[in-house]
């Protein structure tokens, strides 16, 4: 352990404390409507770092431009833009699905169909421009591999391809027992580490297993009410070593990486949002000297104010959204006043032809 670096037990205890605070004092994870800023920032970071772990070279600014504006900047290979686009599509689906009730039963964290859908979303764009050279048509995005995988460098060998469907069924069944095991005193980071490593050992697809495994892990995490994990590209070597240790039965190093990732997202994004000005409240609570209730409601209805209308018709917004709206109005007013006034048309009579 490096000097001054908290022990694994300390990291786990800190995570437990912060998750308890999120649940009991702050009301849990903010919804996408409640804090679009938070989820967008996490979305950018996850798409950047998770694809970078696999060798993608787009920098964060290029990722943000691609995901937000659909523009490719930076003169990188087309394959790399498609990798990021696919990951962004899949991560966006994961966040929406995890934060909504959906059609799932309350005791189901994830299904085989969802895993396959995640893979389909993540891999379809890049497959159009750079399909896996060994893949058959039956191994396209969303479909299981029909090839055996060579042993990994550290010695782990994924199961033969005919065993993949049963292997993924087993993974889903085991992952769906996490809530019961937590209730029985299980260690959250290490249960998640077991699940993540188990998925990678099944290796259900011919390509994209790392990306799909991290996305599936975040679907599980957010459905449990916890923040998603972003494994940073700078952690790549430590992450791979931790996966190798988990292959041998020691999930502690991987659990610590996941715990630190959750704490980072809690401290950087989630807690400042739900404890601060991004909390959704009825718009009547946002009236101030500058904006009346009528003005706020009109801005919400016209789409000029970021707001959410509940099924009962009540509008909700946040102090941050109102401040952003007011600043946009001030900027618009400054632009209007800075324009040069139109000069009045001259009233001087034209000279007559006799002059």
PDB file of N, CA and C in Angstrom, residues 1-52:
ATOM      1  N   UNK A   1       0.839  -1.198   0.000  1.00  0.00           N
ATOM      2  CA  UNK A   1       0.000   0.000   0.000  1.00  0.00           C
ATOM      3  C   UNK A   1       0.873   1.246   0.000  1.00  0.00           C
ATOM      4  N   UNK A   2       0.606   2.192  -0.873  1.00  0.00           N
ATOM      5  CA  UNK A   2       1.414   3.406  -0.953  1.00  0.00           C
ATOM      6  C   UNK A   2       1.237   4.248   0.308  1.00  0.00           C
ATOM      7  N   UNK A   3       2.304   4.992   0.676  1.00  0.00           N
ATOM      8  CA  UNK A   3       2.255   5.842   1.865  1.00  0.00           C
ATOM      9  C   UNK A   3       1.107   6.845   1.735  1.00  0.00           C
ATOM     10  N   UNK A   4       0.280   6.924   2.769  1.00  0.00           N
ATOM     11  CA  UNK A   4      -0.815   7.869   2.771  1.00  0.00           C
ATOM     12  C   UNK A   4      -2.045   7.405   2.021  1.00  0.00           C
ATOM     13  N   UNK A   5      -1.986   6.269   1.372  1.00  0.00           N
ATOM     14  CA  UNK A   5      -3.130   5.772   0.614  1.00  0.00           C
ATOM     15  C   UNK A   5      -4.042   4.991   1.553  1.00  0.00           C
ATOM     16  N   UNK A   6      -5.348   5.307   1.595  1.00  0.00           N
ATOM     17  CA  UNK A   6      -6.238   4.596   2.507  1.00  0.00           C
ATOM     18  C   UNK A   6      -6.258   3.099   2.212  1.00  0.00           C
ATOM     19  N   UNK A   7      -6.419   2.317   3.254  1.00  0.00           N
ATOM     20  CA  UNK A   7      -6.497   0.871   3.090  1.00  0.00           C
ATOM     21  C   UNK A   7      -7.787   0.494   2.375  1.00  0.00           C
ATOM     22  N   UNK A   8      -7.825  -0.735   1.887  1.00  0.00           N
ATOM     23  CA  UNK A   8      -9.033  -1.228   1.219  1.00  0.00           C
ATOM     24  C   UNK A   8     -10.221  -1.188   2.168  1.00  0.00           C
ATOM     25  N   UNK A   9     -10.007  -1.581   3.414  1.00  0.00           N
ATOM     26  CA  UNK A   9     -11.095  -1.558   4.393  1.00  0.00           C
ATOM     27  C   UNK A   9     -11.609  -0.138   4.608  1.00  0.00           C
ATOM     28  N   UNK A  10     -10.699   0.832   4.626  1.00  0.00           N
ATOM     29  CA  UNK A  10     -11.100   2.228   4.787  1.00  0.00           C
ATOM     30  C   UNK A  10     -11.909   2.699   3.588  1.00  0.00           C
ATOM     31  N   UNK A  11     -11.478   2.313   2.396  1.00  0.00           N
ATOM     32  CA  UNK A  11     -12.215   2.681   1.179  1.00  0.00           C
ATOM     33  C   UNK A  11     -13.620   2.090   1.217  1.00  0.00           C
ATOM     34  N   UNK A  12     -13.740   0.823   1.596  1.00  0.00           N
ATOM     35  CA  UNK A  12     -15.054   0.179   1.662  1.00  0.00           C
ATOM     36  C   UNK A  12     -15.949   0.873   2.694  1.00  0.00           C
ATOM     37  N   UNK A  13     -15.378   1.210   3.856  1.00  0.00           N
ATOM     38  CA  UNK A  13     -16.163   1.873   4.899  1.00  0.00           C
ATOM     39  C   UNK A  13     -16.620   3.256   4.439  1.00  0.00           C
ATOM     40  N   UNK A  14     -15.735   3.964   3.749  1.00  0.00           N
ATOM     41  CA  UNK A  14     -16.084   5.290   3.239  1.00  0.00           C
ATOM     42  C   UNK A  14     -17.214   5.183   2.214  1.00  0.00           C
ATOM     43  N   UNK A  15     -17.142   4.179   1.345  1.00  0.00           N
ATOM     44  CA  UNK A  15     -18.205   3.985   0.358  1.00  0.00           C
ATOM     45  C   UNK A  15     -19.529   3.692   1.050  1.00  0.00           C
ATOM     46  N   UNK A  16     -19.529   2.795   2.041  1.00  0.00           N
ATOM     47  CA  UNK A  16     -20.765   2.473   2.765  1.00  0.00           C
ATOM     48  C   UNK A  16     -21.372   3.725   3.384  1.00  0.00           C
ATOM     49  N   UNK A  17     -20.532   4.566   3.979  1.00  0.00           N
ATOM     50  CA  UNK A  17     -21.012   5.777   4.634  1.00  0.00           C
ATOM     51  C   UNK A  17     -21.625   6.747   3.631  1.00  0.00           C
ATOM     52  N   UNK A  18     -20.968   6.915   2.492  1.00  0.00           N
ATOM     53  CA  UNK A  18     -21.469   7.876   1.511  1.00  0.00           C
ATOM     54  C   UNK A  18     -22.727   7.367   0.814  1.00  0.00           C
ATOM     55  N   UNK A  19     -22.809   6.062   0.590  1.00  0.00           N
ATOM     56  CA  UNK A  19     -24.034   5.514   0.001  1.00  0.00           C
ATOM     57  C   UNK A  19     -25.199   5.649   0.972  1.00  0.00           C
ATOM     58  N   UNK A  20     -24.940   5.455   2.263  1.00  0.00           N
ATOM     59  CA  UNK A  20     -25.995   5.620   3.264  1.00  0.00           C
ATOM     60  C   UNK A  20     -26.478   7.063   3.300  1.00  0.00           C
ATOM     61  N   UNK A  21     -25.548   8.007   3.203  1.00  0.00           N
ATOM     62  CA  UNK A  21     -25.921   9.419   3.178  1.00  0.00           C
ATOM     63  C   UNK A  21     -26.761   9.733   1.940  1.00  0.00           C
ATOM     64  N   UNK A  22     -26.369   9.178   0.801  1.00  0.00           N
ATOM     65  CA  UNK A  22     -27.120   9.406  -0.432  1.00  0.00           C
ATOM     66  C   UNK A  22     -28.553   8.911  -0.290  1.00  0.00           C
ATOM     67  N   UNK A  23     -28.717   7.724   0.314  1.00  0.00           N
ATOM     68  CA  UNK A  23     -30.055   7.140   0.456  1.00  0.00           C
ATOM     69  C   UNK A  23     -30.902   7.882   1.478  1.00  0.00           C
ATOM     70  N   UNK A  24     -30.337   8.131   2.656  1.00  0.00           N
ATOM     71  CA  UNK A  24     -31.150   8.585   3.781  1.00  0.00           C
ATOM     72  C   UNK A  24     -31.303  10.098   3.856  1.00  0.00           C
ATOM     73  N   UNK A  25     -30.251  10.833   3.532  1.00  0.00           N
ATOM     74  CA  UNK A  25     -30.311  12.288   3.698  1.00  0.00           C
ATOM     75  C   UNK A  25     -30.581  13.032   2.409  1.00  0.00           C
ATOM     76  N   UNK A  26     -30.124  12.462   1.292  1.00  0.00           N
ATOM     77  CA  UNK A  26     -30.195  13.196   0.031  1.00  0.00           C
ATOM     78  C   UNK A  26     -31.221  12.638  -0.945  1.00  0.00           C
ATOM     79  N   UNK A  27     -31.909  11.576  -0.563  1.00  0.00           N
ATOM     80  CA  UNK A  27     -33.014  11.092  -1.383  1.00  0.00           C
ATOM     81  C   UNK A  27     -32.633  10.214  -2.549  1.00  0.00           C
ATOM     82  N   UNK A  28     -31.405   9.714  -2.596  1.00  0.00           N
ATOM     83  CA  UNK A  28     -31.008   8.785  -3.651  1.00  0.00           C
ATOM     84  C   UNK A  28     -30.475   9.476  -4.887  1.00  0.00           C
ATOM     85  N   UNK A  29     -30.212   8.661  -5.911  1.00  0.00           N
ATOM     86  CA  UNK A  29     -29.675   9.192  -7.168  1.00  0.00           C
ATOM     87  C   UNK A  29     -30.640  10.183  -7.800  1.00  0.00           C
ATOM     88  N   UNK A  30     -30.131  11.273  -8.370  1.00  0.00           N
ATOM     89  CA  UNK A  30     -31.009  12.175  -9.110  1.00  0.00           C
ATOM     90  C   UNK A  30     -31.445  11.534 -10.420  1.00  0.00           C
ATOM     91  N   UNK A  31     -32.669  11.818 -10.820  1.00  0.00           N
ATOM     92  CA  UNK A  31     -33.149  11.289 -12.094  1.00  0.00           C
ATOM     93  C   UNK A  31     -32.515  12.066 -13.239  1.00  0.00           C
ATOM     94  N   UNK A  32     -32.551  11.507 -14.468  1.00  0.00           N
ATOM     95  CA  UNK A  32     -32.040  12.266 -15.618  1.00  0.00           C
ATOM     96  C   UNK A  32     -32.752  13.599 -15.805  1.00  0.00           C
ATOM     97  N   UNK A  33     -34.077  13.654 -15.507  1.00  0.00           N
ATOM     98  CA  UNK A  33     -34.797  14.922 -15.628  1.00  0.00           C
ATOM     99  C   UNK A  33     -34.349  15.901 -14.548  1.00  0.00           C
ATOM    100  N   UNK A  34     -34.012  15.354 -13.375  1.00  0.00           N
ATOM    101  CA  UNK A  34     -33.672  16.185 -12.235  1.00  0.00           C
ATOM    102  C   UNK A  34     -32.284  16.789 -12.366  1.00  0.00           C
ATOM    103  N   UNK A  35     -31.387  16.072 -13.011  1.00  0.00           N
ATOM    104  CA  UNK A  35     -30.005  16.533 -13.081  1.00  0.00           C
ATOM    105  C   UNK A  35     -29.351  16.061 -14.368  1.00  0.00           C
ATOM    106  N   UNK A  36     -29.808  16.620 -15.475  1.00  0.00           N
ATOM    107  CA  UNK A  36     -29.232  16.248 -16.768  1.00  0.00           C
ATOM    108  C   UNK A  36     -27.746  16.569 -16.818  1.00  0.00           C
ATOM    109  N   UNK A  37     -27.332  17.632 -16.119  1.00  0.00           N
ATOM    110  CA  UNK A  37     -25.917  18.006 -16.099  1.00  0.00           C
ATOM    111  C   UNK A  37     -25.060  16.841 -15.591  1.00  0.00           C
ATOM    112  N   UNK A  38     -25.507  16.244 -14.490  1.00  0.00           N
ATOM    113  CA  UNK A  38     -24.741  15.174 -13.853  1.00  0.00           C
ATOM    114  C   UNK A  38     -24.596  13.987 -14.779  1.00  0.00           C
ATOM    115  N   UNK A  39     -25.711  13.519 -15.324  1.00  0.00           N
ATOM    116  CA  UNK A  39     -25.677  12.319 -16.159  1.00  0.00           C
ATOM    117  C   UNK A  39     -24.920  12.570 -17.453  1.00  0.00           C
ATOM    118  N   UNK A  40     -25.003  13.780 -17.996  1.00  0.00           N
ATOM    119  CA  UNK A  40     -24.252  14.085 -19.216  1.00  0.00           C
ATOM    120  C   UNK A  40     -22.754  14.056 -18.952  1.00  0.00           C
ATOM    121  N   UNK A  41     -22.333  14.618 -17.824  1.00  0.00           N
ATOM    122  CA  UNK A  41     -20.904  14.602 -17.496  1.00  0.00           C
ATOM    123  C   UNK A  41     -20.394  13.174 -17.313  1.00  0.00           C
ATOM    124  N   UNK A  42     -21.167  12.346 -16.604  1.00  0.00           N
ATOM    125  CA  UNK A  42     -20.764  10.947 -16.408  1.00  0.00           C
ATOM    126  C   UNK A  42     -20.752  10.217 -17.747  1.00  0.00           C
ATOM    127  N   UNK A  43     -21.741  10.506 -18.586  1.00  0.00           N
ATOM    128  CA  UNK A  43     -21.846   9.886 -19.916  1.00  0.00           C
ATOM    129  C   UNK A  43     -20.592  10.169 -20.736  1.00  0.00           C
ATOM    130  N   UNK A  44     -20.185  11.430 -20.768  1.00  0.00           N
ATOM    131  CA  UNK A  44     -18.974  11.791 -21.509  1.00  0.00           C
ATOM    132  C   UNK A  44     -17.761  11.034 -20.974  1.00  0.00           C
ATOM    133  N   UNK A  45     -17.595  11.055 -19.657  1.00  0.00           N
ATOM    134  CA  UNK A  45     -16.420  10.421 -19.065  1.00  0.00           C
ATOM    135  C   UNK A  45     -16.409   8.921 -19.304  1.00  0.00           C
ATOM    136  N   UNK A  46     -17.571   8.288 -19.118  1.00  0.00           N
ATOM    137  CA  UNK A  46     -17.607   6.834 -19.289  1.00  0.00           C
ATOM    138  C   UNK A  46     -17.298   6.444 -20.730  1.00  0.00           C
ATOM    139  N   UNK A  47     -17.923   7.126 -21.695  1.00  0.00           N
ATOM    140  CA  UNK A  47     -17.678   6.798 -23.103  1.00  0.00           C
ATOM    141  C   UNK A  47     -16.206   7.008 -23.460  1.00  0.00           C
ATOM    142  N   UNK A  48     -15.607   8.052 -22.920  1.00  0.00           N
ATOM    143  CA  UNK A  48     -14.196   8.331 -23.207  1.00  0.00           C
ATOM    144  C   UNK A  48     -13.288   7.267 -22.600  1.00  0.00           C
ATOM    145  N   UNK A  49     -13.404   7.059 -21.304  1.00  0.00           N
ATOM    146  CA  UNK A  49     -12.448   6.188 -20.621  1.00  0.00           C
ATOM    147  C   UNK A  49     -12.668   4.712 -20.953  1.00  0.00           C
ATOM    148  N   UNK A  50     -13.915   4.281 -21.075  1.00  0.00           N
ATOM    149  CA  UNK A  50     -14.148   2.857 -21.332  1.00  0.00           C
ATOM    150  C   UNK A  50     -13.669   2.452 -22.715  1.00  0.00           C
ATOM    151  N   UNK A  51     -13.833   3.331 -23.705  1.00  0.00           N
ATOM    152  CA  UNK A  51     -13.298   3.013 -25.033  1.00  0.00           C
ATOM    153  C   UNK A  51     -11.779   3.178 -25.061  1.00  0.00           C
ATOM    154  N   UNK A  52     -11.247   4.132 -24.288  1.00  0.00           N
ATOM    155  CA  UNK A  52      -9.792   4.311 -24.230  1.00  0.00           C
ATOM    156  C   UNK A  52      -9.112   3.090 -23.618  1.00  0.00           C
TER     157      UNK A  52
END
